[in-house]
Amino acid sequence: EPYNAVTSLIFTFFGIVGLLYNPTKEWRFSVLTSVAIVIGIGSTALHSTLHWFFQSLDEVPMLWFNSVCCYCIICNDTPKSASKGKADITAIIFIIGTIGLTFLYYFWQSLYMVFIMVYATSTGSLVLWSYIHIFGKDSHKNSVHEGTLKLLAKLVFCSFFVVGLVCWFIDMNFCEYLLPFYQYTNGLTLHVVWHLGAGYGGYMVTLILVILRASAINVPVELNWVWHIVPIVTRKEVKKE
């Protein structure tokens, strides 16, 4: 699956970008973007070999990614200068929970729907929380970055759900009808579009979490664009009067 293997690297690419641009300098975002890098490597290996082990190296980090996102959500308002006891306990709970989830994955690996249900549930929770913070009752807390957050949220919705998820669903359920086209194009499947949409959307989610966290701990940040398509969040220079 050459096209699927190559496009899987979009996760690694955006993971590296996010790792390089971490304006809050917190380990939570270093971990989150590192997991994205692992997703890309695992997905590339899977589509290059179609081996079950690399399938797990693709899917398990997806659960890890959502787990770290949930941690970022719960600890978003934790003061950076405050006692780290509460944050450390929360981190330990998430680490233990993630390890347990990994063991459950390997125990039920043959039941693909279990993975889909867990991933869909955690993703849905992230979307709901993001909506509340960006468009709902808590939106007033981020008035400084309101326009930026709404833009990123729209990019997540369009790339991940409207484009990526729709193509994944069609590819999963109508593959036999699309097979002649796939064979004619030497493996150019709709799964390729899923990789691009999910990779781009996942990176937008990371940026949203970074901006919300920066706003909570009063770190001035701004959104910049590289090549007019790759957004990065950088620390904003505050002019001294």
XYZ file of C-alpha atoms in Angstrom:
241
model
C 0.000 0.000 0.000
C 2.496 2.645 -1.141
C 0.198 5.680 -0.993
C -1.116 4.766 2.443
C 2.424 4.240 3.717
C 3.671 7.616 2.466
C 0.655 9.660 3.611
C 0.921 8.118 7.093
C 4.011 10.252 7.580
C 1.778 13.328 7.898
C 1.281 12.362 11.564
C 5.043 12.249 12.090
C 5.532 15.533 10.245
C 3.018 17.446 12.331
C 4.296 15.723 15.469
C 7.789 17.039 14.795
C 6.439 20.532 14.072
C 4.482 20.499 17.332
C 7.517 19.232 19.228
C 9.642 22.095 17.899
C 7.035 24.773 18.638
C 5.930 24.374 22.246
C 5.402 27.908 23.600
C 4.392 26.811 27.125
C 7.479 24.540 27.406
C 5.393 21.937 29.271
C 6.030 18.206 29.100
C 2.357 17.431 28.400
C 2.619 18.836 24.878
C 6.006 17.231 24.303
C 4.415 13.875 25.145
C 1.362 14.593 22.974
C 3.382 15.480 19.885
C 5.790 12.573 20.473
C 2.816 10.197 20.438
C 1.757 11.718 17.098
C 5.223 10.886 15.744
C 4.797 7.272 16.899
C 1.373 7.100 15.202
C 2.957 8.088 11.898
C 5.781 5.557 12.236
C 3.398 2.771 13.225
C 0.943 3.557 10.431
C 3.731 3.683 7.850
C 5.052 0.322 9.058
C 1.543 -1.165 8.984
C 0.803 -0.135 5.423
C 4.264 -1.205 4.326
C 4.046 -4.722 5.813
C 0.366 -5.368 6.741
C 1.690 -7.119 9.859
C -0.538 -7.363 12.957
C 2.146 -6.010 15.269
C 2.470 -2.804 13.288
C -1.328 -2.524 13.210
C -1.184 -2.316 17.002
C 1.669 0.200 16.755
C -0.700 2.292 14.647
C -3.883 1.927 16.709
C -2.617 1.876 20.324
C -0.875 5.299 20.037
C -4.188 6.701 18.757
C -5.680 5.756 22.135
C -2.605 7.218 23.864
C -3.060 10.464 21.950
C -6.651 10.845 23.138
C -5.604 9.931 26.673
C -2.983 12.699 26.773
C -5.529 15.119 25.293
C -7.937 14.254 28.115
C -5.156 14.885 30.642
C -4.510 18.286 29.054
C -8.213 19.066 29.335
C -8.556 18.097 32.999
C -5.368 19.927 34.018
C -5.849 22.902 31.703
C -6.490 25.381 34.509
C -3.872 24.017 36.922
C -1.545 26.917 37.847
C 1.943 26.334 36.520
C 3.530 27.795 39.665
C 1.258 25.944 42.089
C 2.083 22.775 43.960
C 2.495 19.923 41.508
C 0.945 17.333 43.820
C -2.505 17.388 42.217
C -1.128 17.435 38.690
C 1.253 14.587 39.481
C -1.537 12.446 40.929
C -3.659 13.082 37.853
C -0.732 12.190 35.611
C -0.135 8.944 37.505
C -3.822 8.018 37.208
C -3.731 8.641 33.462
C -0.513 6.680 33.034
C -1.957 3.688 34.900
C -5.216 3.970 32.969
C -3.391 4.175 29.639
C -1.275 1.125 30.476
C -4.442 -0.762 31.405
C -6.098 0.336 28.166
C -3.087 -0.950 26.232
C -3.350 -4.365 27.864
C -7.083 -4.480 27.126
C -6.366 -3.638 23.490
C -4.051 -6.623 23.094
C -6.538 -8.837 24.953
C -9.384 -7.850 22.601
C -7.334 -7.055 19.499
C -9.398 -9.448 17.371
C -12.531 -7.443 18.257
C -11.951 -4.407 16.065
C -15.249 -2.806 17.095
C -14.014 -2.529 20.698
C -11.142 -0.335 19.526
C -13.508 1.722 17.350
C -15.953 2.257 20.222
C -13.238 3.325 22.684
C -11.604 5.638 20.156
C -14.944 7.128 19.071
C -16.039 7.704 22.685
C -12.816 9.454 23.677
C -12.828 11.521 20.483
C -16.445 12.526 21.065
C -15.573 13.642 24.607
C -12.732 15.800 23.266
C -15.033 17.394 20.695
C -17.696 18.146 23.325
C -15.184 19.745 25.683
C -13.672 21.798 22.873
C -17.116 23.040 21.836
C -17.882 24.167 25.404
C -14.591 26.077 25.674
C -14.677 27.624 22.203
C -18.372 28.156 21.425
C -20.210 27.443 24.693
C -20.489 28.805 28.229
C -16.717 28.896 28.841
C -15.860 30.801 25.654
C -15.542 34.093 27.575
C -12.375 32.743 29.241
C -10.563 32.789 25.901
C -11.848 36.033 24.410
C -8.309 37.088 23.419
C -7.929 34.068 21.143
C -11.607 33.668 20.204
C -11.102 34.152 16.465
C -8.068 31.861 16.330
C -9.748 29.078 18.326
C -12.892 29.191 16.193
C -10.793 29.010 13.026
C -8.869 25.980 14.305
C -12.112 24.324 15.438
C -13.585 24.746 11.958
C -10.431 23.264 10.426
C -10.724 20.263 12.764
C -14.372 19.755 11.819
C -13.755 20.024 8.079
C -10.527 18.010 7.847
C -11.224 15.294 10.434
C -14.983 14.792 10.236
C -16.296 16.137 6.913
C -13.398 14.868 4.786
C -11.347 12.295 6.709
C -14.013 10.382 8.625
C -16.396 10.254 5.669
C -13.669 8.809 3.436
C -12.721 6.274 6.140
C -16.349 5.143 6.460
C -16.786 4.744 2.700
C -13.485 2.897 2.371
C -14.308 0.518 5.252
C -17.819 -0.346 4.073
C -17.632 -0.189 0.273
C -14.084 -1.379 -0.390
C -15.213 -4.278 -2.600
C -17.037 -1.874 -4.922
C -14.048 0.475 -5.077
C -11.509 -2.313 -5.551
C -11.326 -2.018 -9.396
C -10.458 1.674 -9.039
C -7.920 0.931 -6.314
C -6.245 -1.676 -8.489
C -6.199 0.668 -11.478
C -4.514 3.414 -9.430
C -2.055 0.968 -7.811
C -3.442 1.435 -4.306
C -4.645 5.044 -4.290
C -7.466 4.441 -1.792
C -9.804 6.740 0.123
C -7.823 5.729 3.196
C -5.177 8.121 1.892
C -7.618 11.007 2.366
C -8.380 9.734 5.875
C -4.687 9.953 6.750
C -4.448 13.521 5.480
C -7.654 14.643 7.174
C -6.948 12.911 10.486
C -3.316 14.038 10.563
C -4.184 17.660 9.866
C -7.198 17.637 12.199
C -5.253 15.991 15.022
C -2.602 18.678 14.764
C -5.296 21.381 14.926
C -6.580 19.763 18.146
C -3.053 19.981 19.572
C -2.869 23.682 18.737
C -6.243 24.304 20.368
C -5.026 22.642 23.575
C -1.794 24.660 23.477
C -3.647 27.969 23.074
C -6.179 27.167 25.808
C -3.379 26.191 28.186
C -1.346 29.278 27.321
C -4.397 31.430 28.006
C -4.934 29.715 31.379
C -1.357 30.363 32.573
C -1.070 33.825 30.970
C 1.521 32.973 28.339
C 1.097 35.341 25.364
C 0.950 33.354 22.121
C -0.014 33.937 18.515
C -0.842 31.846 15.469
C 1.483 32.033 12.473
C 1.384 30.231 9.148
C 4.174 28.440 7.292
C 3.651 28.082 3.520
C 0.107 29.447 4.139
C -1.096 25.959 5.161
C 0.889 24.826 8.231
C -0.112 26.752 11.371
C 2.238 27.070 14.324
C 1.683 28.608 17.748
C 4.583 30.694 18.993
C 5.233 32.835 22.056
C 4.236 36.412 21.370
C 6.746 39.115 22.098
C 5.250 41.686 24.431
C 6.587 45.192 23.905
C 7.695 46.952 27.057
C 6.498 50.488 27.418
